[in-house]
Short mmCIF file of C-alpha atoms in Angstrom, two decimals:
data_model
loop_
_atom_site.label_atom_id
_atom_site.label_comp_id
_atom_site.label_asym_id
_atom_site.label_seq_id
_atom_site.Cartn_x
_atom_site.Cartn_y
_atom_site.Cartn_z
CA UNK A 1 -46.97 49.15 -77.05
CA UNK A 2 -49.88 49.64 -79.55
CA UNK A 3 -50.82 53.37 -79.65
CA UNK A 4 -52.48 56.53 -81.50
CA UNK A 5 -49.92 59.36 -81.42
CA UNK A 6 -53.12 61.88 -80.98
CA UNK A 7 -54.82 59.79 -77.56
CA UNK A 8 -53.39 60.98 -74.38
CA UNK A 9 -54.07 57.64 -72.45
CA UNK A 10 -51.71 56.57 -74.88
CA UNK A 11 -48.87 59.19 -74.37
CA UNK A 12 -49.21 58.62 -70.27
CA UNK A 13 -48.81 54.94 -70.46
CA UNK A 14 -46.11 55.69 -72.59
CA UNK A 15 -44.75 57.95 -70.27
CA UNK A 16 -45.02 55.66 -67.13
CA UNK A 17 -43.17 52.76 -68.62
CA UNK A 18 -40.31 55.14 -69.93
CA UNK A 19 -40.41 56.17 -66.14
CA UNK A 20 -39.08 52.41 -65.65
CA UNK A 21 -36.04 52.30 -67.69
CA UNK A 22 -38.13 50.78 -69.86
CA UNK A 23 -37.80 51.36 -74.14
CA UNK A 24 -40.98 49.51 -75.91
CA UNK A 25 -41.48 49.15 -79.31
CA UNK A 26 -44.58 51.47 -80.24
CA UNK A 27 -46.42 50.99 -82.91
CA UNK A 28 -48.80 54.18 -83.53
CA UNK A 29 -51.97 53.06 -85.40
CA UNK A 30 -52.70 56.03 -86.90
CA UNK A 31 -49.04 56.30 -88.73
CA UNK A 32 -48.40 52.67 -89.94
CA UNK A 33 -50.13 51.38 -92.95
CA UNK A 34 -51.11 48.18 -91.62
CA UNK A 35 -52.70 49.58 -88.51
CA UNK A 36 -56.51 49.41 -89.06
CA UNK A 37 -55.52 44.97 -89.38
CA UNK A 38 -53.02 45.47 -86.46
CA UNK A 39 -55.93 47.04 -84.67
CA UNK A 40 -58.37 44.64 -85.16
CA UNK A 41 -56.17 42.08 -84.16
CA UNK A 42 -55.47 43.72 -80.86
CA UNK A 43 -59.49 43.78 -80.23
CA UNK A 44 -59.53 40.00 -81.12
CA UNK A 45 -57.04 38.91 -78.24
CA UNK A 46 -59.33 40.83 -75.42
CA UNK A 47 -58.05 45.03 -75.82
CA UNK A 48 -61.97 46.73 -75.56
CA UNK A 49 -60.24 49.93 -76.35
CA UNK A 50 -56.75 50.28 -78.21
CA UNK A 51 -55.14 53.07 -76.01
CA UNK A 52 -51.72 51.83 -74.89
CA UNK A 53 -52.17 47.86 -75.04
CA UNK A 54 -49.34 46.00 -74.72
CA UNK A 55 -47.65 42.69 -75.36
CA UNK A 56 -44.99 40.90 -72.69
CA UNK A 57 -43.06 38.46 -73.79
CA UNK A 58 -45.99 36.90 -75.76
CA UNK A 59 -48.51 37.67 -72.93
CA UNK A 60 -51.33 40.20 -73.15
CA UNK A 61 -51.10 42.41 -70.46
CA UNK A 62 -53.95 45.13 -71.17
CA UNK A 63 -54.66 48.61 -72.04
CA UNK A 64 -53.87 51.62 -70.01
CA UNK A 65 -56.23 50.25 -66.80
CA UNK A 66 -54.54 47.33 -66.92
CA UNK A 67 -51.07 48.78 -66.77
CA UNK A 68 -52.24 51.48 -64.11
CA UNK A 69 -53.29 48.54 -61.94
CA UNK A 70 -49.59 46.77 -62.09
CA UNK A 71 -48.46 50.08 -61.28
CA UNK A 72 -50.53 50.59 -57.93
CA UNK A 73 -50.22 47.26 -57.16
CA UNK A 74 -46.16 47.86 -56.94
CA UNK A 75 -45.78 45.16 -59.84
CA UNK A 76 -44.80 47.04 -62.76
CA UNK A 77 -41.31 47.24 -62.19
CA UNK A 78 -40.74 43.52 -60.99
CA UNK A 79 -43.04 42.63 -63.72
CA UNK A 80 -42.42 44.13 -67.11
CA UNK A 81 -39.55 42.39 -68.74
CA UNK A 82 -37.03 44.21 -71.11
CA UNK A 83 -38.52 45.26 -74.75
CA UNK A 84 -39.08 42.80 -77.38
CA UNK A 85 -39.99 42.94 -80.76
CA UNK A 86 -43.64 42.95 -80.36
CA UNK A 87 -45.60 42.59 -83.58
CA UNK A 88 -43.24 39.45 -84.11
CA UNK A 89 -44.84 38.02 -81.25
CA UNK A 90 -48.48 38.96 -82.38
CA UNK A 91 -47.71 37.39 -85.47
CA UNK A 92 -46.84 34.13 -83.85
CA UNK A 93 -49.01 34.44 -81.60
CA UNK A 94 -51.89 34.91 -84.50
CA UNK A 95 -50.34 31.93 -86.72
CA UNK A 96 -50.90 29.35 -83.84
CA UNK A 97 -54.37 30.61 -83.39
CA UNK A 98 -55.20 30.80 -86.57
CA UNK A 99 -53.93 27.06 -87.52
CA UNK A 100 -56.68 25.26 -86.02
CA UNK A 101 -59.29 27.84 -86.59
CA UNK A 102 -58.60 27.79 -90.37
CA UNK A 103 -59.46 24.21 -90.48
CA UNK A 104 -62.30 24.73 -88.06
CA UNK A 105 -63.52 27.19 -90.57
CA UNK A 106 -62.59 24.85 -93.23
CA UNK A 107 -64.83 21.93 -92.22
CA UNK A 108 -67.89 24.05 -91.52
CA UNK A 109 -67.77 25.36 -95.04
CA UNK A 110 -67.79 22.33 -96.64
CA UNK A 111 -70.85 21.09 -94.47
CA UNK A 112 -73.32 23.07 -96.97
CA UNK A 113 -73.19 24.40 -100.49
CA UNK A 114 -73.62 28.32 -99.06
CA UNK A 115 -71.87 29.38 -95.74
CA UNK A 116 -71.69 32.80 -94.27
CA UNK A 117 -69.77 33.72 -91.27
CA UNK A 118 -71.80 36.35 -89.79
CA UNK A 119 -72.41 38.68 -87.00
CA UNK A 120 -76.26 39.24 -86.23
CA UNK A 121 -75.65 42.60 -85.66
CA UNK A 122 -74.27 43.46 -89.16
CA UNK A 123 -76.54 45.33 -91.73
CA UNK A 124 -74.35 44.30 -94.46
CA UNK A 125 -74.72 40.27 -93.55
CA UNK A 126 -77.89 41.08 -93.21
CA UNK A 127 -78.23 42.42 -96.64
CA UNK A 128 -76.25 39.44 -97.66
CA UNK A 129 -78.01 36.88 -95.91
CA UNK A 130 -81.16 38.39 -97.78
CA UNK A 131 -79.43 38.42 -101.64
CA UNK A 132 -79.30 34.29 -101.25
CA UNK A 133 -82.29 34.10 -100.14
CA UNK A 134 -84.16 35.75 -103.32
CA UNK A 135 -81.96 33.43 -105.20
CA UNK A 136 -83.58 30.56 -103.35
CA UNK A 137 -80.75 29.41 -101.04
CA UNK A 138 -80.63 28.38 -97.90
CA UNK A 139 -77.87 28.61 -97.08
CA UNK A 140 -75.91 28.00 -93.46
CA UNK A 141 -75.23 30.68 -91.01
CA UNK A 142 -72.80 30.93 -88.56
CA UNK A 143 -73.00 34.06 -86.49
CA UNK A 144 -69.63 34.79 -84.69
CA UNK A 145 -71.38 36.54 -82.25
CA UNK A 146 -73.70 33.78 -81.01
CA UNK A 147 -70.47 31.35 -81.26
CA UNK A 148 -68.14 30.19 -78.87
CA UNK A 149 -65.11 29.95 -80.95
CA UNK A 150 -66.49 33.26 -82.40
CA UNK A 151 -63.78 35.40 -81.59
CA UNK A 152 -60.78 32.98 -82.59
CA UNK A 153 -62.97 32.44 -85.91
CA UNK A 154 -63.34 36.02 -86.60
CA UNK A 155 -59.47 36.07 -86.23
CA UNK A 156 -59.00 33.45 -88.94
CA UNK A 157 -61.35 34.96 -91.69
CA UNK A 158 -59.13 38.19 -91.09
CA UNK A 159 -56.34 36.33 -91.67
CA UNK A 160 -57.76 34.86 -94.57
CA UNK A 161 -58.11 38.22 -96.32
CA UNK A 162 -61.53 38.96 -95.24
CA UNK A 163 -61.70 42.51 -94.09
CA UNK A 164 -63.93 43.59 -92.18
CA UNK A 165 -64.52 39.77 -91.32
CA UNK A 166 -67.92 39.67 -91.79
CA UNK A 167 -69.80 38.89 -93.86
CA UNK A 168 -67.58 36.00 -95.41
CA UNK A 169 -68.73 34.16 -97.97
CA UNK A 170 -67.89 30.11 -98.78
CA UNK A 171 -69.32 28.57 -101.96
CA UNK A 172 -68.90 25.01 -102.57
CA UNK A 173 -66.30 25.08 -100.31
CA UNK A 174 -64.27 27.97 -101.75
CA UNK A 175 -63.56 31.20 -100.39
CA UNK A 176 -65.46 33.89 -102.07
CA UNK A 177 -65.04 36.84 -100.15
CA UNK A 178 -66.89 39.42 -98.15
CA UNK A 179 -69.92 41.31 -99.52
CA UNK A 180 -68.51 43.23 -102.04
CA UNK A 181 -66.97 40.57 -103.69
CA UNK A 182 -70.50 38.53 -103.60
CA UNK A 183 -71.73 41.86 -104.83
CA UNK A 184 -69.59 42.07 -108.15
CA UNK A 185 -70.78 38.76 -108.92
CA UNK A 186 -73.94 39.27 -108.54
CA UNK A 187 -73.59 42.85 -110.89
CA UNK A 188 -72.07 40.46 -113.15
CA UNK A 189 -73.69 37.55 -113.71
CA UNK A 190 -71.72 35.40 -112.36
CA UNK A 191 -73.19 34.66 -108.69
CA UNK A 192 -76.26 32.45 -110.19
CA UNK A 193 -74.28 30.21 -112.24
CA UNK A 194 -71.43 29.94 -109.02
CA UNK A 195 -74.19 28.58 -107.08
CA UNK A 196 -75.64 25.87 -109.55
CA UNK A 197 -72.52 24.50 -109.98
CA UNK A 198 -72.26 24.33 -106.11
CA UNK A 199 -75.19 22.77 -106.21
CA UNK A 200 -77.21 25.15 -103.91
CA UNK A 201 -79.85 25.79 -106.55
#
């Protein structure tokens, strides 16, 4: 069970499935040091808000609606298997996903000298998107948002070390990073002469 120790949606879904006999792992957000990822993760796999999501046996059951439902619907207790170790299974779960999305990402970044995962809504890819163009690029633009595979992608780049997972950055091919790392090399000097040896101007 995914929680904030301060949300109260969290504390009665807790609460109801102790009411089971059940004993979940929880994992409170605001107290581990990898739950910002963790959290993002959780978004990526369908959880609109993170109050009380929950993984079952490898199977995403929902946030605190979703549990409420199984619960007037008579199917919790038939339903909800005995605790197991659930960021384990995220982590599985995430390393399938990821596999073929890293060499989905993999291919489109080698289609172009500049690519930018994106989200059309983001000021900073924006600001991004803007920086190659005064050096003259054109460079290619995926926006996750417009996407289909969008959301799996997204998943990937965070897995790849790009966080928050937009704007990423691929020159020549390469990982670069998100926009502070294109940032520091342009404050550097070092951005102009990445992309003429990529071949982009």
């Amino acid at each position: 069970n995914f929680s904030k120790s301060s949300c109260c949606i969290c504390h009665s879904t807790k609460r109801l499935l102790y009411e089971h006999g059940l004993s979940p792992t929880i994992v409170e957000l605001d107290e581990d040091p990898r739950g910002r990822e963790i959290e993002l993760i959780v978004r990526l796999i369908g959880c609109s808000t993170i109050c009380a999501s929950r993984v079952q046996w490898g199977d995403f059951v929902g946030d605190a609606k979703a549990i409420l439902t199984l619960q007037i619907m008579d199917s919790a207790r038939g339903n909800m298997l005995p605790p197991v170790n659930v960021l384990l299974l995220i982590a599985l779960r995430t390393l399938v996903l990821c596999g073929s999305q890293m060499d989905h990402i993999a291919r489109l970044a080698s289609q172009k000298a500049v690519v930018i995962f994106s989200k059309s809504s983001c000021c900073m890819s924006h600001a991004i998107k803007r920086l190659f163009y005064e050096h003259g690029v054109s460079p290619m633009i995926i926006e996750l948002d417009e996407n289909s595979r969008g959301r799996e992608m997204e998943l990937a780049l965070i897995r790849l070390g790009c966080i928050p997972s937009v704007p990423a950055v691929f020159i020549g091919g390469r990982f670069v990073g998100n926009a502070n790392a294109v940032m520091t090399l342009q404050v550097n000097g070092s951005l102009k002469k990445m992309l003429k040896d990529a071949g982009a101007i």
